[in-house]
């Protein structure tokens, strides 16, 4: 029998495969939630911080998957270069499905990482491509698991030789540790108490990040600015004179960062009521210039047209003169520079 390095043993591959399967499963489900929330699938307004948690899990399970996928490939790599490359039709199908799985999985992890860094060095629209390929990964993964169940079963039986067991364990431990370190060093983007140890976390200096500045969005507030809401118009002074509510709510960006802040302003329910609300901004043609606020959100007492952030008047970059802030909603739908709220 040919010698096999412990890392290349089927037992190691199966275990790492199981971890990777769990990470991908979590990533897929939370990604599906995020897609649904942005495409008018039913989604509740409470608990207020739920989306922050699901999107945090999405980004961190993706981060954990990177070292897990690399370790998994390392553990099977002698097989990837097997000769002859194709033995028969079932073998060709199996290898083909693995090729699709690996390519699609890499595509998801790499595009996800670039998106988190707000870097888009490709011609396609990230959300559509990332969403479509997620289904390819999931489909190919289910086929792969179904095909491999007998191998997985056999390989998870205890090994007999003590030395092999120890070196396999060492490889598994290193893999788990690497995945853990990857998560802990980035989790500060969304988990406040990890901010200090998250040396690789992007956007974790404690201040509320700005995703699109007023300048980038080409927003200029005209001197005669008025809010149109429910068939009436309001000046900023009139909005300030209305009953004010203060809430603590996060911005949970789809790109992975999230951060709590204290918002003060007028309840949306005091301005419009009786249906889903279209929120329009001063922005002329950005992708996120407007959003739809489903009725359950519009009548929630936590949903505000905010005029103040952390006790100060909103800065231009955070949405002056007023911006939407609602519970349990992705950052991309928390429209800044609002000009009108109209019932659809
Ligand atoms: N009009 C408008 N509103 C917008 C955006 C935008 O591009 N245009 N970006 C959104 C995104 S992606 C996020 S994460 C939040 C960020 O809010 P902040 O910049 O105040 O932190 O604003 C949202 N509101
Ligand atoms: Mo965002």
Coordinates of C-alpha atoms and ligand atoms in Angstrom, one line a residue:
X1 CA 0.0 0.0 0.0
X2 CA 1.2 3.5 -0.9
X3 CA 2.0 5.9 2.0
X4 CA -0.5 8.6 2.6
X5 CA 0.3 11.7 4.5
X6 CA -2.1 12.0 7.4
X7 CA -3.6 15.2 6.1
X8 CA -4.6 13.4 2.9
X9 CA -6.6 10.8 4.8
X10 CA -10.3 10.4 4.0
X11 CA -11.1 10.9 7.7
X12 CA -9.5 14.3 7.7
X13 CA -11.2 15.2 4.5
X14 CA -14.6 14.2 5.9
X15 CA -14.2 16.1 9.1
X16 CA -13.1 19.3 7.4
X17 CA -15.8 18.7 4.8
X18 CA -18.4 18.5 7.6
X19 CA -17.2 21.9 9.1
X20 CA -17.2 23.4 5.6
X21 CA -20.6 22.1 4.9
X22 CA -21.9 23.7 8.1
X23 CA -20.2 27.0 7.3
X24 CA -21.5 27.0 3.7
X25 CA -25.0 26.0 4.9
X26 CA -25.1 29.0 7.4
X27 CA -23.7 31.3 4.7
X28 CA -26.3 30.2 2.2
X29 CA -29.3 30.5 4.6
X30 CA -28.3 33.9 5.9
X31 CA -27.5 35.0 2.3
X32 CA -31.0 33.9 1.3
X33 CA -32.5 35.9 4.1
X34 CA -30.5 39.0 3.0
X35 CA -31.6 38.6 -0.6
X36 CA -35.2 38.1 0.5
X37 CA -35.3 41.2 2.7
X38 CA -34.0 43.2 -0.3
X39 CA -36.6 41.7 -2.6
X40 CA -39.8 42.2 -0.6
X41 CA -40.1 38.8 0.9
X42 CA -42.1 38.9 4.1
X43 CA -39.7 39.9 7.0
X44 CA -40.7 41.2 10.4
X45 CA -39.7 44.5 11.9
X46 CA -38.7 42.8 15.2
X47 CA -36.4 41.8 16.8
X48 CA -34.7 45.0 15.9
X49 CA -31.2 43.6 15.7
X50 CA -32.0 40.3 13.9
X51 CA -30.7 41.3 10.5
X52 CA -27.6 42.6 12.1
X53 CA -27.1 39.0 13.5
X54 CA -28.0 37.1 10.3
X55 CA -25.7 39.3 8.1
X56 CA -22.9 39.1 10.7
X57 CA -23.2 35.3 10.5
X58 CA -23.2 35.5 6.7
X59 CA -20.0 37.4 6.5
X60 CA -18.2 35.5 9.3
X61 CA -19.2 32.0 8.1
X62 CA -17.8 33.1 4.7
X63 CA -14.6 34.2 6.3
X64 CA -14.3 30.9 8.1
X65 CA -14.9 29.0 4.9
X66 CA -11.8 30.4 3.2
X67 CA -9.2 28.5 5.4
X68 CA -11.6 25.5 5.6
X69 CA -11.9 25.3 1.8
X70 CA -8.1 25.6 1.4
X71 CA -7.5 22.9 4.0
X72 CA -10.1 20.7 2.3
X73 CA -8.4 21.0 -1.1
X74 CA -5.0 20.4 0.5
X75 CA -6.4 17.2 2.1
X76 CA -7.6 15.8 -1.3
X77 CA -5.1 17.4 -3.6
X78 CA -3.2 14.2 -4.6
X79 CA -6.6 13.0 -5.9
X80 CA -7.2 16.1 -7.9
X81 CA -4.2 15.2 -10.1
X82 CA -5.1 11.5 -10.4
X83 CA -4.2 9.7 -13.6
X84 CA -6.0 8.9 -15.8
X85 CA -8.1 12.1 -15.3
X86 CA -11.2 10.3 -16.4
X87 CA -12.0 6.6 -16.0
X88 CA -15.6 6.2 -17.1
X89 CA -18.8 8.2 -17.4
X90 CA -19.8 8.2 -13.7
X91 CA -16.2 9.1 -12.8
X92 CA -16.3 12.0 -15.3
X93 CA -19.5 13.3 -13.9
X94 CA -18.2 13.1 -10.4
X95 CA -15.1 15.0 -11.2
X96 CA -17.0 17.5 -13.3
X97 CA -19.3 18.2 -10.4
X98 CA -16.3 18.7 -8.1
X99 CA -14.8 21.1 -10.6
X100 CA -18.1 23.1 -10.7
X101 CA -18.3 23.0 -6.9
X102 CA -14.7 24.2 -6.3
X103 CA -14.9 27.0 -9.0
X104 CA -18.3 28.2 -7.7
X105 CA -17.2 28.1 -4.1
X106 CA -14.1 30.1 -4.9
X107 CA -16.1 32.6 -6.9
X108 CA -18.5 33.1 -3.9
X109 CA -15.7 33.5 -1.3
X110 CA -13.6 35.8 -3.5
X111 CA -16.4 38.1 -4.6
X112 CA -17.8 38.2 -1.1
X113 CA -14.4 39.3 0.3
X114 CA -14.0 42.0 -2.4
X115 CA -17.6 43.2 -1.7
X116 CA -16.7 43.5 2.0
X117 CA -13.8 45.6 1.0
X118 CA -16.1 47.6 -1.3
X119 CA -13.9 46.9 -4.2
X120 CA -15.6 45.8 -7.4
X121 CA -12.9 44.8 -10.0
X122 CA -15.4 43.1 -12.3
X123 CA -18.0 44.0 -14.9
X124 CA -21.0 42.2 -13.4
X125 CA -23.5 43.4 -10.7
X126 CA -22.3 41.8 -7.5
X127 CA -25.6 40.9 -5.8
X128 CA -27.1 39.2 -8.8
X129 CA -24.0 37.1 -9.6
X130 CA -23.2 36.3 -6.0
X131 CA -26.8 35.2 -5.4
X132 CA -27.0 33.1 -8.6
X133 CA -23.7 31.3 -8.0
X134 CA -24.8 30.5 -4.4
X135 CA -27.4 28.2 -5.9
X136 CA -24.8 26.5 -8.0
X137 CA -22.6 25.9 -5.0
X138 CA -25.5 24.6 -2.9
X139 CA -26.7 22.3 -5.7
X140 CA -23.2 21.0 -6.5
X141 CA -22.6 20.6 -2.7
X142 CA -25.7 18.5 -2.2
X143 CA -24.7 16.2 -5.2
X144 CA -21.2 16.0 -3.8
X145 CA -22.5 15.0 -0.3
X146 CA -24.9 12.4 -1.8
X147 CA -22.2 10.8 -3.9
X148 CA -19.7 10.8 -1.0
X149 CA -22.0 9.5 1.8
X150 CA -20.5 5.9 1.7
X151 CA -17.0 7.3 1.8
X152 CA -17.8 9.7 4.5
X153 CA -19.4 7.0 6.6
X154 CA -16.5 4.7 6.3
X155 CA -13.9 7.3 6.8
X156 CA -15.3 8.6 10.1
X157 CA -14.8 5.2 11.7
X158 CA -12.0 5.4 14.3
X159 CA -8.5 4.7 12.9
X160 CA -6.4 1.9 14.5
X161 CA -2.9 3.2 14.5
X162 CA -2.1 5.7 17.3
X163 CA 0.5 7.7 15.4
X164 CA -1.8 8.3 12.4
X165 CA -4.5 9.4 14.7
X166 CA -2.3 12.0 16.4
X167 CA -1.0 13.5 13.2
X168 CA -4.4 13.7 11.7
X169 CA -5.6 15.4 14.8
X170 CA -2.8 17.9 14.6
X171 CA -3.8 18.8 11.0
X172 CA -7.5 19.1 12.1
X173 CA -6.6 21.3 15.0
X174 CA -4.4 23.6 12.9
X175 CA -7.3 23.9 10.4
X176 CA -9.8 24.7 13.2
X177 CA -7.4 27.2 14.7
X178 CA -6.8 29.0 11.4
X179 CA -10.5 29.3 10.8
X180 CA -11.0 30.6 14.3
X181 CA -8.3 33.1 14.0
X182 CA -9.7 34.3 10.7
X183 CA -13.1 34.8 12.3
X184 CA -11.8 36.5 15.5
X185 CA -9.5 38.9 13.6
X186 CA -12.4 40.1 11.4
X187 CA -15.5 39.8 13.6
X188 CA -15.0 43.3 15.0
X189 CA -16.7 44.7 11.9
X190 CA -19.9 43.5 13.5
X191 CA -19.3 42.3 17.0
X192 CA -18.4 45.4 19.2
X193 CA -16.6 43.6 22.0
X194 CA -14.3 41.9 19.5
X195 CA -13.2 45.3 18.0
X196 CA -9.9 45.4 20.0
X197 CA -8.7 42.0 18.9
X198 CA -10.0 42.2 15.3
X199 CA -6.8 43.6 13.8
X200 CA -8.0 42.8 10.3
X201 CA -11.5 44.2 10.7
X202 CA -12.3 46.8 8.2
X203 CA -14.3 49.8 9.4
X204 CA -14.0 49.2 13.1
X205 CA -12.7 52.5 14.5
X206 CA -15.9 53.0 16.6
X207 CA -17.4 55.9 14.6
X208 CA -20.4 55.1 12.4
X209 CA -18.9 54.5 9.0
X210 CA -20.2 56.3 5.9
X211 CA -20.9 54.2 2.9
X212 CA -21.6 56.8 0.3
X213 CA -20.7 60.4 1.0
X214 CA -23.0 63.3 0.0
X215 CA -20.3 64.3 -2.5
X216 CA -20.1 60.9 -4.1
X217 CA -23.9 60.8 -4.3
X218 CA -23.9 64.3 -5.8
X219 CA -26.4 65.5 -3.3
X220 CA -26.9 69.2 -2.8
X221 CA -29.7 70.2 -0.4
X222 CA -31.6 73.2 -2.0
X223 CA -32.3 76.2 0.3
X224 CA -36.0 75.7 -0.2
X225 CA -35.9 72.0 0.7
X226 CA -39.2 70.5 1.9
X227 CA -40.2 67.0 2.8
X228 CA -43.3 65.7 1.0
X229 CA -45.2 63.2 3.1
X230 CA -48.8 62.0 2.9
X231 CA -49.9 64.8 0.7
X232 CA -48.4 67.5 2.9
X233 CA -45.1 69.4 2.9
X234 CA -42.8 70.1 5.9
X235 CA -39.9 72.4 6.3
X236 CA -37.0 71.2 8.5
X237 CA -38.1 73.7 11.2
X238 CA -41.6 72.1 11.1
X239 CA -40.2 68.6 11.4
X240 CA -38.1 69.7 14.4
X241 CA -41.2 71.2 16.0
X242 CA -43.0 67.8 15.8
X243 CA -42.8 65.3 18.7
X244 CA -39.3 63.8 18.7
X245 CA -38.4 60.2 19.5
X246 CA -35.0 58.8 20.3
X247 CA -34.1 55.2 19.5
X248 CA -30.9 53.1 19.5
X249 CA -30.7 51.2 16.2
X250 CA -27.9 49.7 14.2
X251 CA -26.9 50.3 10.6
X252 CA -26.2 46.8 9.4
X253 CA -24.6 47.1 6.0
X254 CA -24.9 44.2 3.6
X255 CA -21.1 44.4 3.2
X256 CA -20.7 43.1 6.7
X257 CA -20.0 46.0 9.0
X258 CA -22.6 47.0 11.5
X259 CA -22.7 49.6 14.2
X260 CA -25.3 50.9 16.7
X261 CA -26.1 54.6 17.0
X262 CA -28.6 56.8 18.7
X263 CA -31.1 58.4 16.4
X264 CA -33.6 61.2 17.1
X265 CA -36.4 62.3 14.8
X266 CA -40.1 62.1 13.8
X267 CA -41.9 58.7 13.8
X268 CA -42.7 57.7 10.2
X269 CA -46.1 56.7 11.5
X270 CA -46.8 60.3 12.4
X271 CA -46.1 61.4 8.8
X272 CA -47.7 58.7 6.7
X273 CA -49.9 55.7 7.5
X274 CA -52.0 53.0 5.8
X275 CA -49.7 51.0 3.6
X276 CA -46.2 50.4 2.2
X277 CA -44.2 53.6 1.9
X278 CA -42.0 54.7 -1.0
X279 CA -39.0 56.6 0.3
X280 CA -37.3 58.9 -2.2
X281 CA -34.0 60.8 -1.8
X282 CA -32.3 63.9 -3.3
X283 CA -29.9 61.5 -5.0
X284 CA -30.5 61.6 -8.8
X285 CA -29.4 58.2 -10.0
X286 CA -27.6 56.0 -7.4
X287 CA -28.6 52.4 -7.1
X288 CA -29.8 53.0 -3.5
X289 CA -31.4 56.4 -4.0
X290 CA -34.9 55.1 -2.9
X291 CA -36.4 52.2 -1.0
X292 CA -39.7 50.7 -0.1
X293 CA -40.7 50.5 3.5
X294 CA -43.3 47.7 4.1
X295 CA -46.2 48.7 6.2
X296 CA -45.1 46.6 9.3
X297 CA -42.0 48.8 9.4
X298 CA -43.8 52.0 8.6
X299 CA -46.1 51.6 11.6
X300 CA -43.3 50.4 14.0
X301 CA -42.7 53.0 16.7
X302 CA -38.9 52.5 16.3
X303 CA -39.1 53.6 12.6
X304 CA -38.0 57.2 12.3
X305 CA -37.3 59.9 9.9
X306 CA -34.1 60.8 11.7
X307 CA -32.9 64.4 12.1
X308 CA -30.2 63.8 14.6
X309 CA -27.4 61.2 15.1
X310 CA -25.8 60.7 18.6
X311 CA -27.3 63.9 19.8
X312 CA -26.0 66.1 16.9
X313 CA -27.7 67.3 13.8
X314 CA -27.2 64.8 11.0
X315 CA -24.0 65.5 9.0
X316 CA -24.3 65.7 5.2
X317 CA -22.7 62.3 4.8
X318 CA -25.1 60.6 7.2
X319 CA -28.2 62.0 5.3
X320 CA -28.8 65.7 6.2
X321 CA -31.5 67.0 6.4
X322 CA -33.2 63.7 7.2
X323 CA -32.8 60.0 6.7
X324 CA -34.7 56.9 7.3
X325 CA -33.8 54.6 10.2
X326 CA -35.9 51.4 10.8
X327 CA -35.4 48.3 12.9
X328 CA -34.3 44.9 11.4
X329 CA -33.5 46.3 8.0
X330 CA -30.3 46.2 5.9
X331 CA -28.3 49.4 5.8
X332 CA -28.8 49.7 2.0
X333 CA -32.5 50.3 2.7
X334 CA -31.9 53.0 5.3
X335 CA -32.3 55.8 2.8
X336 CA -30.4 59.1 3.4
X337 CA -31.2 62.6 2.1
X338 CA -35.0 61.8 2.1
X339 CA -37.3 64.1 0.1
X340 CA -40.5 62.3 0.1
X341 CA -42.5 59.5 1.9
X342 CA -45.6 58.4 -0.1
X343 CA -48.0 55.5 0.4
X344 CA -47.8 53.2 -2.5
Ligands
LIG1 N1 -29.8 57.9 -0.8 C1 -29.0 56.9 -0.3 N2 -29.1 56.4 0.9 C2 -28.3 55.4 1.3 C3 -27.2 54.9 0.5 C4 -27.1 55.5 -0.8 O1 -26.2 55.2 -1.5 N3 -27.9 56.5 -1.2 N4 -26.4 53.9 1.0 C5 -27.0 53.0 2.0 C6 -26.1 52.1 2.6 S1 -25.4 50.9 1.5 C7 -25.8 52.1 3.9 S2 -24.9 50.8 4.6 C8 -26.3 53.2 4.8 C9 -25.1 53.7 5.6 O2 -25.5 54.8 6.3 P1 -24.4 55.8 6.8 O3 -23.5 56.2 5.7 O4 -25.1 56.9 7.5 O5 -23.6 55.0 7.9 O6 -26.9 54.2 4.1 C10 -27.8 53.8 3.1 N5 -28.5 54.9 2.6
LIG2 MO1 -24.6 49.3 2.9

